[in-house]
Coordinates of C-alpha atoms in Angstrom, one line a residue:
X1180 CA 0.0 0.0 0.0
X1181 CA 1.4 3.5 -0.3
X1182 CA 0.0 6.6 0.5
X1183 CA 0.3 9.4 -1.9
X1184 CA -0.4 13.1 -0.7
X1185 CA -2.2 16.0 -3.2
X1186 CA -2.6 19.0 -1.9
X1187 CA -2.0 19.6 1.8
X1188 CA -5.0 21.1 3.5
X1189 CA -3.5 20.8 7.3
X1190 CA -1.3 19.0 9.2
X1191 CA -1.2 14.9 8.5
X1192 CA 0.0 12.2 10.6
X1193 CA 1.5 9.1 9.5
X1194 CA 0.8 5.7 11.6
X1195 CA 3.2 3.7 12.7
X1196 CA 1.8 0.2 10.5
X1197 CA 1.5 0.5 6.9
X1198 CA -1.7 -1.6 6.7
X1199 CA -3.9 1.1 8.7
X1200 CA -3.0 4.6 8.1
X1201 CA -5.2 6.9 10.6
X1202 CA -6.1 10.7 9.4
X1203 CA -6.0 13.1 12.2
X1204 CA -6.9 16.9 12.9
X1205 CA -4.9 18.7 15.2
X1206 CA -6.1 19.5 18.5
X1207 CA -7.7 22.9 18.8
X1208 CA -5.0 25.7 20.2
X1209 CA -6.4 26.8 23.6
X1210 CA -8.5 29.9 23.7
X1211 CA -7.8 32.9 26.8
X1212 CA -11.2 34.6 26.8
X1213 CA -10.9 35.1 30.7
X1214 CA -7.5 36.3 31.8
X1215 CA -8.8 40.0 32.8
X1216 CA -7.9 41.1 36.4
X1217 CA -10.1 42.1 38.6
X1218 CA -11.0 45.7 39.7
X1219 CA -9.0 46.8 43.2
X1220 CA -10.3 46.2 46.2
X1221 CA -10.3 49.8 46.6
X1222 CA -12.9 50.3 44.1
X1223 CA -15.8 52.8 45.4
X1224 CA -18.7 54.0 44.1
X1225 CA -19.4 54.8 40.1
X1226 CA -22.6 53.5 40.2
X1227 CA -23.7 55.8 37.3
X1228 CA -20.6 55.1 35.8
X1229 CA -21.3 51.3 35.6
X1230 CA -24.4 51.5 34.5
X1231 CA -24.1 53.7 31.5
X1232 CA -21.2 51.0 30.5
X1233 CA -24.1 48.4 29.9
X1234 CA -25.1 49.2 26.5
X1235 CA -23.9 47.4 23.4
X1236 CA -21.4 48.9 20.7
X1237 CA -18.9 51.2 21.2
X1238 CA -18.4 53.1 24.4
X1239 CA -15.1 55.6 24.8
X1240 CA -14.3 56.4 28.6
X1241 CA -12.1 58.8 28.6
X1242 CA -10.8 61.5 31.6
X1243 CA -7.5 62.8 33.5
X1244 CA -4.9 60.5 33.5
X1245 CA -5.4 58.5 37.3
X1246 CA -8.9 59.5 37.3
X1247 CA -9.6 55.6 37.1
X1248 CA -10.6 54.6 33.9
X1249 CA -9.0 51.1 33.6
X1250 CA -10.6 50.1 36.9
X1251 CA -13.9 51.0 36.0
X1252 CA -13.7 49.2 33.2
X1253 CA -12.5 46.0 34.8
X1254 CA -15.2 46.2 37.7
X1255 CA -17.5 46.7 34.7
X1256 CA -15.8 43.1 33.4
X1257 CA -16.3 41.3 36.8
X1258 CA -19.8 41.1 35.9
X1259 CA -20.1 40.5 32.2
X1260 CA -21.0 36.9 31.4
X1261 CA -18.9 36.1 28.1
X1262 CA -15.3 35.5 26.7
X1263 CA -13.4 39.1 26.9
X1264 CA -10.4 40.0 25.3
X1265 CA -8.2 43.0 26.6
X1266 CA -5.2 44.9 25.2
X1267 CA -3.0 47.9 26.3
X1268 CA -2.5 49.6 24.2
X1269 CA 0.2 52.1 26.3
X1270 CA -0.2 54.6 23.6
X1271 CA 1.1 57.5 26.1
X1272 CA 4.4 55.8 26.2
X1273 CA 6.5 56.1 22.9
X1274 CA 8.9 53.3 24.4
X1275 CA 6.3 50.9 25.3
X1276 CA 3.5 51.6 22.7
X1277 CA 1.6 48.5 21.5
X1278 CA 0.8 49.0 18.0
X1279 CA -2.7 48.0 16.0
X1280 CA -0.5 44.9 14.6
X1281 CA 0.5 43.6 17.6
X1282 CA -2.5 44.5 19.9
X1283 CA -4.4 42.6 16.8
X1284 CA -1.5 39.6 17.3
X1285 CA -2.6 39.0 21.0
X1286 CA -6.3 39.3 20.4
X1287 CA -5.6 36.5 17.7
X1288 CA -3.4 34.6 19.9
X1289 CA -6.4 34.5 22.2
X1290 CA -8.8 33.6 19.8
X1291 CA -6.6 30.1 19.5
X1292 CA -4.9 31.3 16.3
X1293 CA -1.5 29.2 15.9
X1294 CA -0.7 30.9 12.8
X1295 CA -0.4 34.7 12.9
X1296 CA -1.1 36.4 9.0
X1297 CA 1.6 39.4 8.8
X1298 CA 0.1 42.6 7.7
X1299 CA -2.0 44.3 10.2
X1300 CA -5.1 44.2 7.7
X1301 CA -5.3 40.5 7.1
X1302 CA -4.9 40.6 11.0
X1303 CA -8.0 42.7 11.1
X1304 CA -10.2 40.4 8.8
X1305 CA -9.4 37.7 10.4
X1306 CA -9.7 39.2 13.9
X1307 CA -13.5 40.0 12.6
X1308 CA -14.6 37.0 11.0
X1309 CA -13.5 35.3 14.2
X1310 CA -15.6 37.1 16.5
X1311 CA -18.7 37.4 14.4
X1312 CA -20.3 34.1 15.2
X1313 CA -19.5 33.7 18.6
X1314 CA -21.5 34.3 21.2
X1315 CA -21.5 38.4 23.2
X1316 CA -17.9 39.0 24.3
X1317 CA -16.6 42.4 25.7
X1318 CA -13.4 43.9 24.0
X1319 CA -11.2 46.3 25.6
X1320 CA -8.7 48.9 24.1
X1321 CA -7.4 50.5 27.1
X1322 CA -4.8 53.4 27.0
X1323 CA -5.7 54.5 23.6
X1324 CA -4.2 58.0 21.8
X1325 CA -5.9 58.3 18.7
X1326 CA -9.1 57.4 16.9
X1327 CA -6.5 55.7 14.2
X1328 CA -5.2 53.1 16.2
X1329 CA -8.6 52.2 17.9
X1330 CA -10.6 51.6 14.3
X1331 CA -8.3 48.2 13.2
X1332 CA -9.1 46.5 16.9
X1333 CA -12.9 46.9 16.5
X1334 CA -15.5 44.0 15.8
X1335 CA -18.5 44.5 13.8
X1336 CA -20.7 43.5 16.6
X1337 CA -19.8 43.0 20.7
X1338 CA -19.5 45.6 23.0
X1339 CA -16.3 47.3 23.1
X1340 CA -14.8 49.8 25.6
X1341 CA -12.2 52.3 24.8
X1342 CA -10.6 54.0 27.3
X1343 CA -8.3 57.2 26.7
X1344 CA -7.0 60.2 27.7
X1345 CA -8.4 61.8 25.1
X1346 CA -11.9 61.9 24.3
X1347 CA -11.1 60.4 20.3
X1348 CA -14.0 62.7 18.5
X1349 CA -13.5 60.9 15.8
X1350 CA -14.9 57.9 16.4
X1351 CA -18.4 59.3 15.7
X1352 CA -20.4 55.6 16.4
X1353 CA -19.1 55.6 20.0
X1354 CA -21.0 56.6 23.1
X1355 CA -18.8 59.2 24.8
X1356 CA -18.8 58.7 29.0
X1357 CA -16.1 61.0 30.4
X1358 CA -15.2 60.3 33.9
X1359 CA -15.0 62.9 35.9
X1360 CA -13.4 63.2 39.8
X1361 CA -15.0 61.0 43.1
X1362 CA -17.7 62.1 45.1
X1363 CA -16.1 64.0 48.1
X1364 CA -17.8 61.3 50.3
X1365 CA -15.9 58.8 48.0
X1366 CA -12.9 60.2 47.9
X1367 CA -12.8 60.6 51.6
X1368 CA -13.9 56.4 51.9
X1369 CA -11.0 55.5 49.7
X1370 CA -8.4 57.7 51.7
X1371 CA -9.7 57.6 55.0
X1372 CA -9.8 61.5 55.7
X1373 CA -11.7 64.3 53.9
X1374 CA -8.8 66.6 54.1
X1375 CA -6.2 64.4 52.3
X1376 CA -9.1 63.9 50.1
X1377 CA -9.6 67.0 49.0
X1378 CA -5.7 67.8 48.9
X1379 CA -5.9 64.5 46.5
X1380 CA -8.2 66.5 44.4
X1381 CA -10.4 63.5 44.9
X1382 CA -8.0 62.0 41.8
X1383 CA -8.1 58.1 42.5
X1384 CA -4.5 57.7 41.6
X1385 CA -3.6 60.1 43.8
X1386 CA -5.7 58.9 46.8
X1387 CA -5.0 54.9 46.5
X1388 CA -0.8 56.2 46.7
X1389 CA -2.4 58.1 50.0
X1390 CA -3.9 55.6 51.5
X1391 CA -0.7 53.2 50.9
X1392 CA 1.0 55.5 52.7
X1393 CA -1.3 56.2 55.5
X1394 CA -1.0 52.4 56.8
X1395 CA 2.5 52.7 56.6
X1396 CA 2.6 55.5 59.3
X1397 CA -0.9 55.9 60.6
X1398 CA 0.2 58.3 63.3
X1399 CA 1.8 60.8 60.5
X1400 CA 0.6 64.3 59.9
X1401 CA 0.5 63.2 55.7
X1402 CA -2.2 66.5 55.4
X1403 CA 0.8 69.4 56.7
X1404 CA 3.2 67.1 54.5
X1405 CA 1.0 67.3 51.3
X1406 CA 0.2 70.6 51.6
X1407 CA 3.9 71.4 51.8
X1408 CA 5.5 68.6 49.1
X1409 CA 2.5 68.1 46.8
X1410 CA 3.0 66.2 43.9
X1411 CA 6.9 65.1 45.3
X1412 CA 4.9 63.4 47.8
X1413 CA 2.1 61.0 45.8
X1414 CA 4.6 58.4 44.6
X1415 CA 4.9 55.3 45.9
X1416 CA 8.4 54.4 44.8
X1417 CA 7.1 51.5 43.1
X1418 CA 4.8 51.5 39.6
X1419 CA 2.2 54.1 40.9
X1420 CA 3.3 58.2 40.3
X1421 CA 1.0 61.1 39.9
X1422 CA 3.5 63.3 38.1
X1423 CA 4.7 60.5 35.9
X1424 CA 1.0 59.7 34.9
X1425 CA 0.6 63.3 34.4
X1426 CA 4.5 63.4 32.3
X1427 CA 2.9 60.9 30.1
X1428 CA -0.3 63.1 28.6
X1429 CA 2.4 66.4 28.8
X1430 CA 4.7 64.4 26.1
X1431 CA 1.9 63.4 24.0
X1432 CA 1.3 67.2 23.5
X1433 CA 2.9 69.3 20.6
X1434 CA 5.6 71.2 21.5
X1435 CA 2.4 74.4 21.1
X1436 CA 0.4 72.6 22.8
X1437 CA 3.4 72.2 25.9
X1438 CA 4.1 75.7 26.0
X1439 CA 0.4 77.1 26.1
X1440 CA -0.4 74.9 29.0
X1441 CA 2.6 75.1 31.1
X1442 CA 2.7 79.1 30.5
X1443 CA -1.5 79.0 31.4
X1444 CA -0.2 77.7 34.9
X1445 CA 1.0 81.6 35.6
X1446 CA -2.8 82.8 35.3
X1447 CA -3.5 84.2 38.4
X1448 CA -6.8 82.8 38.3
X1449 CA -8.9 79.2 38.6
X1450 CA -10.3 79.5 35.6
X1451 CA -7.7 80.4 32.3
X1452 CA -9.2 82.5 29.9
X1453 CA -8.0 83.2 26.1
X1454 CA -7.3 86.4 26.6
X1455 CA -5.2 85.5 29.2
X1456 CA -3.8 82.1 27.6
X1457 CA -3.1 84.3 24.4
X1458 CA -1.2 87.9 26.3
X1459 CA 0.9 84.5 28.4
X1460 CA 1.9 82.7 25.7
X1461 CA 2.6 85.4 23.2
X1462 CA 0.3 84.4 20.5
X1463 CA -3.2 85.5 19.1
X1464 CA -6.6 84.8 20.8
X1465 CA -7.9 82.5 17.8
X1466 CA -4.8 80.6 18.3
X1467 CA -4.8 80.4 22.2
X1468 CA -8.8 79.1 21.6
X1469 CA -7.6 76.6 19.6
X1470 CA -4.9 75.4 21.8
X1471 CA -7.3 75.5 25.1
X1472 CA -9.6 73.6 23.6
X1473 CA -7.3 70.4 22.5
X1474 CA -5.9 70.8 25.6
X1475 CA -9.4 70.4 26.9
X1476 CA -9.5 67.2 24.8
X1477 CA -6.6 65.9 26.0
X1478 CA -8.4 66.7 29.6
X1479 CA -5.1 68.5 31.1
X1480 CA -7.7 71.4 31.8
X1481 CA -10.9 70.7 32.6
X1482 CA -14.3 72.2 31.4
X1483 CA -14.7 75.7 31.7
X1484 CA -10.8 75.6 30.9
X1485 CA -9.7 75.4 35.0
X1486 CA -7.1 73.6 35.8
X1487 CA -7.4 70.5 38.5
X1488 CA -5.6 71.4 41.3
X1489 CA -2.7 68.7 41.1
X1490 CA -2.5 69.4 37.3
X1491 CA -2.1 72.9 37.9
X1492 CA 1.0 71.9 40.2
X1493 CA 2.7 69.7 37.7
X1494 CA 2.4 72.7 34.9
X1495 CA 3.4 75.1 37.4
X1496 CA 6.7 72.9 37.5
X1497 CA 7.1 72.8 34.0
X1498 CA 6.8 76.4 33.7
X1499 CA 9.3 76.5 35.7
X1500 CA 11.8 74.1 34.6
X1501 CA 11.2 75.1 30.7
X1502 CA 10.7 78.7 30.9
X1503 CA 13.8 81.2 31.5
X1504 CA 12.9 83.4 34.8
X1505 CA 12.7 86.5 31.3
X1506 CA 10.6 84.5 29.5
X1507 CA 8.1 84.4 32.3
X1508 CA 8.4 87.7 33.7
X1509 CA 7.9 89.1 30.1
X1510 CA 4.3 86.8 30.0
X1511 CA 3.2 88.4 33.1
X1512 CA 3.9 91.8 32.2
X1513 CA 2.1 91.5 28.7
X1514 CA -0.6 89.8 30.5
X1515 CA -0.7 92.9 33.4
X1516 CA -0.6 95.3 30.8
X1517 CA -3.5 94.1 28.9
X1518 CA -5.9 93.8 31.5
X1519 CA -5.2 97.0 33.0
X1520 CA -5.5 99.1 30.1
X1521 CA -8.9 96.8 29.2
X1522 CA -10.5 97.1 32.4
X1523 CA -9.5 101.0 32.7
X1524 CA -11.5 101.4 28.6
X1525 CA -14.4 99.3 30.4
X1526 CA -14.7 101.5 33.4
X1527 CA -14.6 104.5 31.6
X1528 CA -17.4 102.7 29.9
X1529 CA -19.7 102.4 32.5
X1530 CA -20.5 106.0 32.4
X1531 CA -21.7 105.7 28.8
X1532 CA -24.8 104.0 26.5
X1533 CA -21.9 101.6 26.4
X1534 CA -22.5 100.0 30.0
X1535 CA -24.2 97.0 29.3
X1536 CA -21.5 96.0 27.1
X1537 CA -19.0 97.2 30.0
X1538 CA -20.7 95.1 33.0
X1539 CA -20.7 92.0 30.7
X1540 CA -16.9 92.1 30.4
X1541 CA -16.5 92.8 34.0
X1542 CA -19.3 89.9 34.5
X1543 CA -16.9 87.6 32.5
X1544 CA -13.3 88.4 33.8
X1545 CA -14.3 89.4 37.4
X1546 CA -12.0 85.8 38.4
X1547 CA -8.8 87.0 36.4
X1548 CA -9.1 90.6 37.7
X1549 CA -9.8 90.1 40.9
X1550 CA -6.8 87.6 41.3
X1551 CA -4.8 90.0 39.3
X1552 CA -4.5 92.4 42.0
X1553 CA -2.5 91.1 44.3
X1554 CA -0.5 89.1 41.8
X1555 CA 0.5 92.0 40.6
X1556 CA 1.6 93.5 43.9
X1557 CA 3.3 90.3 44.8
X1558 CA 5.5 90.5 41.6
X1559 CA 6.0 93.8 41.7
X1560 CA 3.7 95.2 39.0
X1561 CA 2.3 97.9 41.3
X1562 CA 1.1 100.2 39.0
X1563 CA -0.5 97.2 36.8
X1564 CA -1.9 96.4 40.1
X1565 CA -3.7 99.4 41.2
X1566 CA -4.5 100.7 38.2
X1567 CA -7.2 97.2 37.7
X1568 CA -8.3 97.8 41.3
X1569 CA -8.9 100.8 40.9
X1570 CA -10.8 100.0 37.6
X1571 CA -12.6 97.5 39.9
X1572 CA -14.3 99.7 41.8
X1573 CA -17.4 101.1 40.2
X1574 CA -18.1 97.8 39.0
X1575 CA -17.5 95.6 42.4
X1576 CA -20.2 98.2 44.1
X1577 CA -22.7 98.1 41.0
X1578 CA -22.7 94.2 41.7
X1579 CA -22.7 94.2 45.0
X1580 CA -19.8 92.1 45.6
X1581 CA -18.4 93.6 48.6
X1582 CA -15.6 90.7 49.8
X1583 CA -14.0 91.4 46.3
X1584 CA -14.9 95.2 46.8
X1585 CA -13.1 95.5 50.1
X1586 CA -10.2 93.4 48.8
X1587 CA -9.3 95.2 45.8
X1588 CA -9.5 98.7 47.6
X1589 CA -7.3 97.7 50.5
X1590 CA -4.6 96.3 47.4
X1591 CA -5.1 99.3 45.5
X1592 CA -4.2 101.5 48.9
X1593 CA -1.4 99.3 49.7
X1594 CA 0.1 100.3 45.7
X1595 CA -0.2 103.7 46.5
X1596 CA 1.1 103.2 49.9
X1597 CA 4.0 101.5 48.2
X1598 CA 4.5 104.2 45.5
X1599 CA 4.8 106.8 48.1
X1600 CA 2.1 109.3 47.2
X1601 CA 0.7 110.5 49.7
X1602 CA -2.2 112.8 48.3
X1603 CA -3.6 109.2 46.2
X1604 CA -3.2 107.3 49.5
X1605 CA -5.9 109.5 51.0
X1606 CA -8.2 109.0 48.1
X1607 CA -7.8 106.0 48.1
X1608 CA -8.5 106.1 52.1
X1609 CA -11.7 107.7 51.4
X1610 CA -12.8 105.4 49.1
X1611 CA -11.9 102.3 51.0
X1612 CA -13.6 104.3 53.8
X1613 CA -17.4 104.0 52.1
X1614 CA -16.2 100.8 50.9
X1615 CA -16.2 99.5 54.5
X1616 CA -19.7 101.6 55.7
X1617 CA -21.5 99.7 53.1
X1618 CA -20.2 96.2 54.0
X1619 CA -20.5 97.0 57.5
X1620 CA -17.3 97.6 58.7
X1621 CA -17.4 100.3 60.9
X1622 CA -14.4 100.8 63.0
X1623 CA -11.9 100.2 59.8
X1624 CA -13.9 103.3 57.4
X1625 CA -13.8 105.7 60.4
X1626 CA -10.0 105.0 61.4
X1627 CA -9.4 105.1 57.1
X1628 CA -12.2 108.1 56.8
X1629 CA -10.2 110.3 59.5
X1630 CA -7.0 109.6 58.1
X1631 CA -7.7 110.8 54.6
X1632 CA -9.4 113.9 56.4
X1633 CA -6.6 115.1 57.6
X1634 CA -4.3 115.3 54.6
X1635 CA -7.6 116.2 52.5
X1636 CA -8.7 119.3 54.7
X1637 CA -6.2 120.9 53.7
X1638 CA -6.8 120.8 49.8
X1639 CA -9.2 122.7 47.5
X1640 CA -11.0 119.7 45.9
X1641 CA -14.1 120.8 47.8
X1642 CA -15.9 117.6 46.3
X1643 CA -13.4 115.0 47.4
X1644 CA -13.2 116.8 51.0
X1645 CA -17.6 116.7 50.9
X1646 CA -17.1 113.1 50.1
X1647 CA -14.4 112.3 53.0
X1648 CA -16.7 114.2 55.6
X1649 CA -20.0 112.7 54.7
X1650 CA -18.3 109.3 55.3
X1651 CA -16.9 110.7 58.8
X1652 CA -20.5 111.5 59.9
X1653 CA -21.7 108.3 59.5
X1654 CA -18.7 106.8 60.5
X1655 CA -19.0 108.9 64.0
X1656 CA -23.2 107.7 64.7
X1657 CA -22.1 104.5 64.0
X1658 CA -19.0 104.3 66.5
X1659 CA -21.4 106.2 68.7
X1660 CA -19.5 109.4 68.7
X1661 CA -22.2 111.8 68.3
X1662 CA -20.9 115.3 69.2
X1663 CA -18.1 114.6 66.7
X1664 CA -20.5 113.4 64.2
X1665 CA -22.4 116.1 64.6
X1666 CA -19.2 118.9 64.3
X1667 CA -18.4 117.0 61.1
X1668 CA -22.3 117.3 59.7
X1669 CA -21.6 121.3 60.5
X1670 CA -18.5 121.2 57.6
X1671 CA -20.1 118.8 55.9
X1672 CA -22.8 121.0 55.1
X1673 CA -20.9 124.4 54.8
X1674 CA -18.9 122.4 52.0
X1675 CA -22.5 121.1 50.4
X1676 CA -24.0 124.9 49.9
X1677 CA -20.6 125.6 48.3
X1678 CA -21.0 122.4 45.8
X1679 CA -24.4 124.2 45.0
X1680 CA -24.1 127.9 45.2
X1681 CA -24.8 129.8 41.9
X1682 CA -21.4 130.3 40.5
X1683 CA -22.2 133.7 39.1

């Protein structure tokens, strides 16, 4: 007998005896639909979170790098009831980075594939025709960069989770769930104090590296140490590191993109604005729009373009260590420069048909202005500094916002303090001086009233010295000093008939 092969469809085996020759398949490679880890045991809450993963398709999770996107997705796992497959993709980490090919090779590999094809798009076809007949099985890209390297790992059916630091716009199919920062009652379960919770910025990364800590020295005062060490602090020497999480999404910038939000970290306020961004980084405000919004994309600043407390940290640093000390005083002066010469135009404005247009820029910038102030003053901008309190004024007591009222005026006294000139120091005394009646504050406008009185008796600005001694008679009923109120009413008055005699 002999055996004579054709075409060979597979493997064949011989027998050993010539007079029976057996045919035999080989035996299936082993499948790994199952090897996901689970979720920490220091998972809490995301009830919403989980809920809105059950749907089928395509669903992008994407937030701030540590916010906790892989473990949501893995307690989501815990519960699903057929084969998974999961891939990272570490697309953040240009020395690591799986690419489509090979994240396609281990899905294949787990599929029970002996025999890899070798371009990335026969991968891909195969990939899908494997998974179209079986039965619901959950696929997960996690660490993904772009839209492009997402689109080859993707089934026709089965639901599929993609997690990023970007939100990946461009896959327009895909439900979008961005995960924002724990509950405060969360964050403070996870961490075991409120305070280190909220000095965490409730960031889960940041609060599991916390808690690691806490048991190591429960009798340690970790909230004075945070608040002094910050960032330096939330590493656990090990695989877990806030500012290397947050190193990874910086590199993944442009070098445009780097500069913008590390020169954003100077604004003096919460929120960074264009205007702002733009007069910081040199460019124009159509550019710094642009730029704010992919970095908004990228989530390094969250919406309403504020900056997440650790985050603002960790670009403060980069400013630091990227920018010459020139570079950055030369931001902060354009950015001084603009706003007090804006907010002077729009306080002139107030006193014209063009006020609603006026109160609607103050309504808008009142953040940035505010916190301008005493930036200014701190770095030495005086006369940036006073002039935008000073601007400040009208507006702060149109709105009624006296904390920011008094604040500004006391700042804009201590410039002109600082300048030396005393004649502005008491106007500025007198105005402070009302400032403080209205909110209530008696004692400071009459000490701050009587001041400015005595350098302003002596002038001929009979309207500023009417203004300085109406203030000191209601200073005086209020402190209960009633004869002197009443002297100062006498003056007061003299001074009022001269306001309104007939000049001629």
């Amino acid at each position: 007998m002999t055996n004579e092969v054709g075409q060979n469809h597979g493997n064949v085996v011989q027998a050993h005896t010539v007079g029976s020759v057996h045919l035999t398949s080989p035996e299936p490679a082993p499948t790994a639909l199952d090897g996901l880890r689970h979720a920490g045991q220091s998972f809490v809450g995301r009830e919403r979170e989980l809920a809105e993963l059950d749907v089928a398709g395509l669903t992008v999770v994407s937030g701030l790098a540590g916010v906790g996107k892989t473990e949501l997705v893995l307690r989501h796992a815990e519960k699903f009831p057929g084969g998974k497959l999961f891939v990272d993709l570490q697309d953040y980490d240009d020395e690591r980075r799986v690419t489509p090919a090979q994240a396609l090779e281990e899905f294949l590999t787990a599929l029970g594939v002996r025999e890899i094809p070798r371009s990335e798009d026969t991968r891909a076809a195969l990939f899908r025709t494997l998974v179209a007949d079986r039965e619901p099985m959950l696929i997960v890209v996690d660490n993904a960069r772009s839209a492009q390297h997402v689109r080859p790992l993707l089934p026709n059916r089965h639901r599929t989770i993609v997690t990023s630091r970007h939100r990946l716009v461009g896959l327009d199919d895909a439900h979008h769930l961005e995960l924002g920062l724990l509950a405060p009652d969360e964050a403070a379960a996870l961490v075991g104090d409120p305070d280190l919770a909220e000095l965490c910025g409730r960031l889960p990364l940041a609060l599991r590296i916390m808690a690691a800590l806490r048991r190591t020295d429960p009798d340690h005062d970790w909230v004075a140490e945070l608040r002094e060490v910050k960032l330096d602090l939330l590493d656990d020497g090990d695989e877990r590191s806030v500012r290397a999480a947050f190193e990874l999404s910086y590199r993944a910038l442009t070098e445009e993109q780097r500069r913008v939000f590390r020169l954003s970290a100077l604004h003096p306020s919460h929120e960074v604005t264009v205007e702002g961004a733009a007069q910081l980084a040199g460019c124009t405000e159509v550019k710094a729009r642009k730029v704010l919004r992919e970095l908004r994309t990228a989530h390094l600043i969250e919406p309403g373009d504020r900056f997440h407390d650790l985050v603002r940290h960790f670009a403060a640093d980069c400013v630091s260590a990227d920018e010459e000390k020139e570079t950055r005083e030369q931001a902060m002066s354009r950015f001084f420069t603009y706003f007090a010469e804006r907010a002077t135009r729009m306080n002139e404005a107030l006193r014209t048909p063009k006020q609603p247009e006026a109160l609607h820029w103050f309504d808008r910038h009142r953040p940035t202005l505010v916190s301008s102030v005493l930036s200014a003053l701190l770095l030495r901008h005086i006369p940036h500094g006073g002039a935008i309190a000073q601007a400040l004024h009208d507006y702060l007591g149109l709105r009624g916002h006296l904390d920011d009222l008094l604040m500004t005026d006391q700042l804009a006294l201590d410039a002109a303090i600082n300048l030396d000139n005393t004649w502005f120091v008491a106007v500025l005394r007198v105005r402070l001086g009302h400032s403080c009646l209205r909110a209530g504050e008696d004692v400071r406008a009459l000490n701050n009233l009587y001041e400015a009185w005595k350098v302003v008796r002596h002038c001929n600005d009979v309207p500023l010295m009417h203004d300085a001694l109406e203030g000191l008679v209601l200073a005086f009923e209020r402190n209960d000093r009633h004869e002197d109120a009443r002297l100062a009413a006498v003056d007061r008055d003299a001074l009022a008939r001269m306001l309104t005699a007939d000049p001629r």
